[in-house]
PDB file of C-alpha atoms in Angstrom:
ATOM      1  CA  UNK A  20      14.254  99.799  23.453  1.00 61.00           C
ATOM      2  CA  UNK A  21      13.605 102.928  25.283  1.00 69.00           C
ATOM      3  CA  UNK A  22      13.834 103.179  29.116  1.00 84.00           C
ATOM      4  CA  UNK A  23       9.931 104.586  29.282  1.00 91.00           C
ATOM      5  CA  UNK A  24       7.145 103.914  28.499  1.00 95.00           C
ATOM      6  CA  UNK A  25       4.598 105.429  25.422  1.00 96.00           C
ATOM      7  CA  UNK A  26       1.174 105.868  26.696  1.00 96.00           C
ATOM      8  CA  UNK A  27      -1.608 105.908  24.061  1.00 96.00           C
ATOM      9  CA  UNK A  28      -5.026 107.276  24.925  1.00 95.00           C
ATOM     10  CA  UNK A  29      -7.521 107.320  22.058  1.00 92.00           C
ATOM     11  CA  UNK A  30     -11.291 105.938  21.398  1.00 90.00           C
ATOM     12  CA  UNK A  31     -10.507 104.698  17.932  1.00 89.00           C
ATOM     13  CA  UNK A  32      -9.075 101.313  18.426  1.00 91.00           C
ATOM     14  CA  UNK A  33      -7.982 101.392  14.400  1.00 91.00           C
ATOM     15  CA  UNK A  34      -5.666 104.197  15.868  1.00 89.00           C
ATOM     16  CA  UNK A  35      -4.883 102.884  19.092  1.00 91.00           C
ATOM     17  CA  UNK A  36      -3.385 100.066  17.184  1.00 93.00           C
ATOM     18  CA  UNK A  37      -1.515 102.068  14.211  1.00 93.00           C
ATOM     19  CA  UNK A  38       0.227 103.850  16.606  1.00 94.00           C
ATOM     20  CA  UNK A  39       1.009 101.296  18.726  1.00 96.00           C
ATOM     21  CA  UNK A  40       2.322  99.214  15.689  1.00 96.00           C
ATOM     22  CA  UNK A  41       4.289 102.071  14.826  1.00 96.00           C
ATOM     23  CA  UNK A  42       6.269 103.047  17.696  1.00 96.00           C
ATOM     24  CA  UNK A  43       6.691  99.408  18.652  1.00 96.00           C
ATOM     25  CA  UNK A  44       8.482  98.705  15.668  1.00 95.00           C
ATOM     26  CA  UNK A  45      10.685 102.176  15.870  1.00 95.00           C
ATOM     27  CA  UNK A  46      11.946 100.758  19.567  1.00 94.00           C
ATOM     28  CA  UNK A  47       9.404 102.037  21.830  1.00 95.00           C
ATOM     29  CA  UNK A  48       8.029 100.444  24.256  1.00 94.00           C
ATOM     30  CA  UNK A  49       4.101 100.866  24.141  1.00 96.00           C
ATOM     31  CA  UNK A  50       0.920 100.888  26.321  1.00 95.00           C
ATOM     32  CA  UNK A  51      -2.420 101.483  24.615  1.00 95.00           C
ATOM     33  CA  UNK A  52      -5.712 102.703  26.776  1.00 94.00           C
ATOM     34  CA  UNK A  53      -9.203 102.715  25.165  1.00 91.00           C
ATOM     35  CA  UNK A  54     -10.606 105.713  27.232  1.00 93.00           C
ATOM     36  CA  UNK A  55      -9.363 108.889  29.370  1.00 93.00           C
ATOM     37  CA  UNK A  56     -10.981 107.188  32.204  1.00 93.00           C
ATOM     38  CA  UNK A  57      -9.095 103.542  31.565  1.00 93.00           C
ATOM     39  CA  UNK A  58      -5.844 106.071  31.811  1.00 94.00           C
ATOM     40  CA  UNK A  59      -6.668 107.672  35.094  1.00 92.00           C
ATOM     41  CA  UNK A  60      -7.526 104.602  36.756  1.00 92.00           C
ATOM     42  CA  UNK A  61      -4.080 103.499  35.232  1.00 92.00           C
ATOM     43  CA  UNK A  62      -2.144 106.691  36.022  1.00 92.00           C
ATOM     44  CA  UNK A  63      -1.001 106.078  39.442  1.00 90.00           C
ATOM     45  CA  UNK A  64       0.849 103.190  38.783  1.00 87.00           C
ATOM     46  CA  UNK A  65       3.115 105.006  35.688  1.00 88.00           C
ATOM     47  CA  UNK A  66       6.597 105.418  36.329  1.00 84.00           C
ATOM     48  CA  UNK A  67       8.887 106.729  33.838  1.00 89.00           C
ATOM     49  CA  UNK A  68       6.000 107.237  31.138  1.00 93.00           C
ATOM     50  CA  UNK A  69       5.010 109.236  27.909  1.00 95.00           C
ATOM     51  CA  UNK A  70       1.576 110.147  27.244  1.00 96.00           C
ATOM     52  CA  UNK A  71      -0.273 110.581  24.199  1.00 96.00           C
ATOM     53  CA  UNK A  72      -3.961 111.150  24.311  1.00 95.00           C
ATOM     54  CA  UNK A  73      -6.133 112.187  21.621  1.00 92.00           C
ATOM     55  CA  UNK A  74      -7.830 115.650  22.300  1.00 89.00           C
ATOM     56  CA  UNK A  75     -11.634 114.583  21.189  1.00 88.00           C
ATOM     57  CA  UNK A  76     -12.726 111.653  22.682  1.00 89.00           C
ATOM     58  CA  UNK A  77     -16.032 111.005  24.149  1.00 86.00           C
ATOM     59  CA  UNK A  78     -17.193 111.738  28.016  1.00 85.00           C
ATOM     60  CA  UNK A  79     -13.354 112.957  28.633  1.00 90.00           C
ATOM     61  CA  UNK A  80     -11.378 114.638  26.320  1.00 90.00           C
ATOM     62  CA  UNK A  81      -7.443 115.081  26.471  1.00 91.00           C
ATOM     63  CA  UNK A  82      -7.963 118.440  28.044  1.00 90.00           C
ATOM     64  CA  UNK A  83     -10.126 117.013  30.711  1.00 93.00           C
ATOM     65  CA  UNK A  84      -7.746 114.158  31.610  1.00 94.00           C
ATOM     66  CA  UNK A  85      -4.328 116.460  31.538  1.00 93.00           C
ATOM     67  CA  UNK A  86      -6.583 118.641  34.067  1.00 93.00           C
ATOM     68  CA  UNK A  87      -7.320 115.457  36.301  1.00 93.00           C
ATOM     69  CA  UNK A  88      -3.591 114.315  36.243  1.00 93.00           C
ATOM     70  CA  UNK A  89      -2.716 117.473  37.482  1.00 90.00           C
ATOM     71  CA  UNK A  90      -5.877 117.826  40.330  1.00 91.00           C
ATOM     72  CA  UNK A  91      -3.743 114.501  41.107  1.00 91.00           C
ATOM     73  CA  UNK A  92      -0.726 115.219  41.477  1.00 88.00           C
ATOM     74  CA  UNK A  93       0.235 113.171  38.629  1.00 89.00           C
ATOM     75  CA  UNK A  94       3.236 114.339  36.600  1.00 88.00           C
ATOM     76  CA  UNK A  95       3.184 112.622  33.062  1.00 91.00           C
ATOM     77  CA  UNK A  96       4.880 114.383  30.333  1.00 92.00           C
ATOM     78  CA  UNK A  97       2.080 114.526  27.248  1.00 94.00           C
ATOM     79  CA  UNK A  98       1.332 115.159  23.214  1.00 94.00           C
ATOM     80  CA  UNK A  99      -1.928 115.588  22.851  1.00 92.00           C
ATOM     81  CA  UNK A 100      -3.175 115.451  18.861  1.00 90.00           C
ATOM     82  CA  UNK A 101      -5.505 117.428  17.770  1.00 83.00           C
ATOM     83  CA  UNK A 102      -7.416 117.798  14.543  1.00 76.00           C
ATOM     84  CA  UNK A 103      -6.708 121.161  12.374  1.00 65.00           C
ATOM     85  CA  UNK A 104      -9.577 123.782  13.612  1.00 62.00           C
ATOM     86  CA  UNK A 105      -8.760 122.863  17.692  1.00 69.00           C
ATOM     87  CA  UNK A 106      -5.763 124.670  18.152  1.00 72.00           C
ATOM     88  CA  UNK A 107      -7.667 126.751  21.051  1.00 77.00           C
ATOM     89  CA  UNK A 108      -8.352 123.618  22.609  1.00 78.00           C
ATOM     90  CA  UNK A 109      -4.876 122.591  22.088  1.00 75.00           C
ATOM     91  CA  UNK A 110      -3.368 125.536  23.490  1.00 78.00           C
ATOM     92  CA  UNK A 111      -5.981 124.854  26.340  1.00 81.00           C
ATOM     93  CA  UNK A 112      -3.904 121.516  26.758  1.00 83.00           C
ATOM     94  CA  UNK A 113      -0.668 122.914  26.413  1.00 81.00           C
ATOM     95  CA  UNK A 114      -1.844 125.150  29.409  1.00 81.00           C
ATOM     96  CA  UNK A 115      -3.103 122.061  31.166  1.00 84.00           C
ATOM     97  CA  UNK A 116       0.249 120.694  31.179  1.00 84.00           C
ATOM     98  CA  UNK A 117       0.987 119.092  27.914  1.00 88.00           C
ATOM     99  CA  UNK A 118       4.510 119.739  26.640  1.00 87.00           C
ATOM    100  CA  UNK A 119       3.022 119.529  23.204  1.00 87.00           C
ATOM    101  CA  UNK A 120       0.919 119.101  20.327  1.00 87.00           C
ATOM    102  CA  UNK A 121       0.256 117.851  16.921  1.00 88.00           C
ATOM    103  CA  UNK A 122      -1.942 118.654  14.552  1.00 84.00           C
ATOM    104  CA  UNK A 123      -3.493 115.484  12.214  1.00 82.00           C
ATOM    105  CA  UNK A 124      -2.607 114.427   9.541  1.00 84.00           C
ATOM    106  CA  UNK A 125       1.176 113.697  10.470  1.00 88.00           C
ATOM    107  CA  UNK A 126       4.626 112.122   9.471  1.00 91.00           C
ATOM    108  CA  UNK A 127       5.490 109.229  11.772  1.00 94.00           C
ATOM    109  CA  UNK A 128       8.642 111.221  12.337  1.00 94.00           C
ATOM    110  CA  UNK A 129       6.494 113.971  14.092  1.00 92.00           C
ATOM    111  CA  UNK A 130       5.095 112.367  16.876  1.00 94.00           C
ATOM    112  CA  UNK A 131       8.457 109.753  17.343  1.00 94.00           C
ATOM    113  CA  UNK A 132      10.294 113.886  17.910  1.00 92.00           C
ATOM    114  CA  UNK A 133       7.962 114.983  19.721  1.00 91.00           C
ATOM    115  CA  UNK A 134       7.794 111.523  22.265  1.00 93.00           C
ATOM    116  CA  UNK A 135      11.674 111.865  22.376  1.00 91.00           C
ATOM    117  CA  UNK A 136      11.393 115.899  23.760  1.00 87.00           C
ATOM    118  CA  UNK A 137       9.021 114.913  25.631  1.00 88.00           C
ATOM    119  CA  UNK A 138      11.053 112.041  27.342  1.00 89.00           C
ATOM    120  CA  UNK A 139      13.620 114.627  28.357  1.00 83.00           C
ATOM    121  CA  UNK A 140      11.008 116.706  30.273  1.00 80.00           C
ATOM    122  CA  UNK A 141      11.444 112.829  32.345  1.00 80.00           C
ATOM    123  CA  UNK A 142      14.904 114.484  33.807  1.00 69.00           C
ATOM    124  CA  UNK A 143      14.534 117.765  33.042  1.00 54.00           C
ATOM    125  CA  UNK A 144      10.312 118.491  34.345  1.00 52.00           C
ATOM    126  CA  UNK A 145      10.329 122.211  33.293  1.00 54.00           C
ATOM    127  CA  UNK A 146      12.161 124.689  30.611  1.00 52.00           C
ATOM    128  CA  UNK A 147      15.002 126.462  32.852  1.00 62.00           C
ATOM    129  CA  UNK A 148      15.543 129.840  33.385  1.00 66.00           C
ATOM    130  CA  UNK A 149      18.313 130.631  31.114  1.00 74.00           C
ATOM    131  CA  UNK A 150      15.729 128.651  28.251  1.00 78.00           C
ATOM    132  CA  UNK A 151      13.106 131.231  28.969  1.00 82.00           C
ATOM    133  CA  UNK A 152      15.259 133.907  29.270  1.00 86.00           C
ATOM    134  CA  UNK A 153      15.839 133.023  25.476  1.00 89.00           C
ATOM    135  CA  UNK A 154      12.898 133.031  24.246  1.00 89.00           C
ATOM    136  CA  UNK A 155      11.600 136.702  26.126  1.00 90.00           C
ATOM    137  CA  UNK A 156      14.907 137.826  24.290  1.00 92.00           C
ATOM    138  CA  UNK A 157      13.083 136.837  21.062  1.00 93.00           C
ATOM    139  CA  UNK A 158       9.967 138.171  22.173  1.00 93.00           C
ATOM    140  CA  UNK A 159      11.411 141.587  22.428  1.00 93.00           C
ATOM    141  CA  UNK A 160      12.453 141.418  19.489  1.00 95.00           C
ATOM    142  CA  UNK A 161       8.918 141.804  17.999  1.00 94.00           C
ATOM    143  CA  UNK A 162       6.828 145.056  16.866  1.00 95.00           C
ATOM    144  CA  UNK A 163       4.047 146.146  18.700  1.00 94.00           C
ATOM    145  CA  UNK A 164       2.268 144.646  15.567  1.00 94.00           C
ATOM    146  CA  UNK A 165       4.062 141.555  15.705  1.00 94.00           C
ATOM    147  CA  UNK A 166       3.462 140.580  19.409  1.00 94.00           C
ATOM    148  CA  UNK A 167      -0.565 141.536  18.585  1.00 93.00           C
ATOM    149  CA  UNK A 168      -0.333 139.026  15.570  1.00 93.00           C
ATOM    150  CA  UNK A 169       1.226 136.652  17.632  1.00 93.00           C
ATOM    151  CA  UNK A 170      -1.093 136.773  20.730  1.00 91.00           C
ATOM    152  CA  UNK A 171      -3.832 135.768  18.173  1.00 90.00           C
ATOM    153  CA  UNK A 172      -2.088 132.913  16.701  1.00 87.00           C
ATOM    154  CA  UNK A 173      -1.384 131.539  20.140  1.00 85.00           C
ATOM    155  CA  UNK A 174      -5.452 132.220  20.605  1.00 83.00           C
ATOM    156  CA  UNK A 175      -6.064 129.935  17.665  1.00 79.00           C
ATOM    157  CA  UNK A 176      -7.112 132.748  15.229  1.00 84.00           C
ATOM    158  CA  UNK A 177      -7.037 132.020  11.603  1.00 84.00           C
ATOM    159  CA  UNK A 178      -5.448 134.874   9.800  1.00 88.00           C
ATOM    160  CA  UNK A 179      -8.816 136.532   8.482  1.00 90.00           C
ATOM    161  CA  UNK A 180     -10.189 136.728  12.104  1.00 91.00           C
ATOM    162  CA  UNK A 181      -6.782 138.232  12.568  1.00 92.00           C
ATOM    163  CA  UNK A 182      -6.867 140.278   9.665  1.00 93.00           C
ATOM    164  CA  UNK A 183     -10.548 141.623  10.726  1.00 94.00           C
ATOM    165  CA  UNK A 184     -10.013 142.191  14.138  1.00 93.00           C
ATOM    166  CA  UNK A 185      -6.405 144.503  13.826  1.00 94.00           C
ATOM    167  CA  UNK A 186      -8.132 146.253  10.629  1.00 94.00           C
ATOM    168  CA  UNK A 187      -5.670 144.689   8.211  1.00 94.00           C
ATOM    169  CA  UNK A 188      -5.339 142.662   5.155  1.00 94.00           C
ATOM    170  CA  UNK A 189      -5.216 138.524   5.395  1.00 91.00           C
ATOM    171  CA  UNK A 190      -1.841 139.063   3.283  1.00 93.00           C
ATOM    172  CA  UNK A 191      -0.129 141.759   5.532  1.00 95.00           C
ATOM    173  CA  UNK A 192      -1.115 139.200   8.375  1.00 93.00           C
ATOM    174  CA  UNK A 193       0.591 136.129   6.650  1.00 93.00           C
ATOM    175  CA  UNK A 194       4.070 138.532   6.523  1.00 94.00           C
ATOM    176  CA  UNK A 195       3.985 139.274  10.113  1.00 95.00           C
ATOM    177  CA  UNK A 196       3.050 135.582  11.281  1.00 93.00           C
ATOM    178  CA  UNK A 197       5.857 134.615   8.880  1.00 93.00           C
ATOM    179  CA  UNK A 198       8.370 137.643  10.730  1.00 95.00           C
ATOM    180  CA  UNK A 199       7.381 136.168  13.629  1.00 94.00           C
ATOM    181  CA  UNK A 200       8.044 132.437  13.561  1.00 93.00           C
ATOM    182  CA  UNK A 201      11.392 133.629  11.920  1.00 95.00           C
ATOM    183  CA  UNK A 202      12.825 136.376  14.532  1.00 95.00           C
ATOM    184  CA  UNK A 203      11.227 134.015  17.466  1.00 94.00           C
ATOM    185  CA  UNK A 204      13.123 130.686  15.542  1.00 92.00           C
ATOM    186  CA  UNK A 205      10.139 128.288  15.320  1.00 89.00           C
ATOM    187  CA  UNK A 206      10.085 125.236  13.623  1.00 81.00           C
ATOM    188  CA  UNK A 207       6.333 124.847  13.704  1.00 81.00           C
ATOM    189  CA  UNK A 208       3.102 126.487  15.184  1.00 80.00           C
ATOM    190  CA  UNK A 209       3.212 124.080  18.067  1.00 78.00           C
ATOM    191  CA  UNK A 210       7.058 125.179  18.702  1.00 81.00           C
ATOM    192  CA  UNK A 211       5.851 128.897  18.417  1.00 87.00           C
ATOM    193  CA  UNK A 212       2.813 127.947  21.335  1.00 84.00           C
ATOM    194  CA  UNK A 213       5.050 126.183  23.263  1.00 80.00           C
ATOM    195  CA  UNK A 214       7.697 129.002  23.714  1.00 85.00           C
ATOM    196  CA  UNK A 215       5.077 132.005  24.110  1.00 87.00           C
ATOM    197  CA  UNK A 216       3.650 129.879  26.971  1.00 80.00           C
ATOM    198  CA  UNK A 217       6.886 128.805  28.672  1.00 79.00           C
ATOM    199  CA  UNK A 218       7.606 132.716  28.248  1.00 81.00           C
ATOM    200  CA  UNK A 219       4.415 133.690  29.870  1.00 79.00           C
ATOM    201  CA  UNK A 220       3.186 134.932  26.775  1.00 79.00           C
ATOM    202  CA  UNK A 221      -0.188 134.949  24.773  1.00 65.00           C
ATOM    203  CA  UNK A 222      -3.886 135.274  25.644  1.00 59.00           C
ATOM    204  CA  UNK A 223      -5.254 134.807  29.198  1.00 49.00           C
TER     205      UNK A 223
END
């Protein structure tokens, strides 16, 4: 059993209770909170917590709550899944204060990384200098082209937008996204978001 607690916020009970099931049974020890506002009633009284709050959900949505934890004071370390199309809102999160996020569908073995990262930002709140100092070292590494592709991905873009908007081809696009997540070492497109944030990279 872990020494924190996972906090689930989602609308769909079926989900809510998958999850739950889920993590409970890899050695986590769970929560589960039918609403944003059940959560932030809740919140104050969280010590040594995970959350993990859907990003749709009716009259507050992940993006909203993140923003009231933070009006609050309220340091929680959170994943926020999203469905595929709402990476602009995700990034939104991730600027909110979420350490991460993950698109849907996904592996159990995604989200059960992605609570254990999260659970070191529990010791560790923020990356540390010598972390971001990496990753600017990456980002320098780019073209001119690259770091314009790459501003649009961490927009949310799809590549045609991309494609339409720097006057090039959907397939030249795909190569530089692809030089990209290779010279800046990202495992995924959240990993790629994450660091161009931490870096103060990407779209205002």
């Amino acid at each position: 059993m872990t020494d924190y607690t996972v906090h689930i916020v989602d609308d769909e009970e079926a989900v809510r209770k998958s999850l739950a099931f889920m993590l409970t049974m890899n050695g986590f020890a769970v929560k589960i909170h039918q609403s944003a506002e059940a959560f932030l009633a809740f919140a104050p009284d969280v010590r040594n917590g995970v959350l993990v709050t859907d990003l749709r959900m009716p009259d507050m949505s992940g993006v909203d709550l993140l923003r009231n934890l933070g009006d609050r004071k309220i340091k929680i370390p959170s994943i926020v899944i999203t469905g595929h199309g709402d990476v602009p809102m995700a990034v939104e999160a991730m600027k909110a204060g979420a350490v991460d996020f993950i698109e849907k569908p996904f592996d159990d073995s995604v989200i059960i990384e992605a609570i254990e990262r999260a659970s070191a930002h529990l010791v560790v709140p923020d990356a540390d200098a010598d972390e971001v100092n990496d990753i600017q070292a990456r980002l320098e590494t780019l073209s001119e082209r690259e770091r314009q592709v790459l501003s649009a991905v961490v927009a949310g873009l799809p590549n045609k937008s991309i494609a339409y908007d720097l006057d090039i081809s959907p397939r030249t696009v795909e190569v530089h996204r692809a030089n990209v997540m290779a010279k800046m070492k990202a495992k995924s497109l959240p990993h790629l978001v994450r660091m161009a944030l931490a870096a103060g990279f990407g779209p205002s």
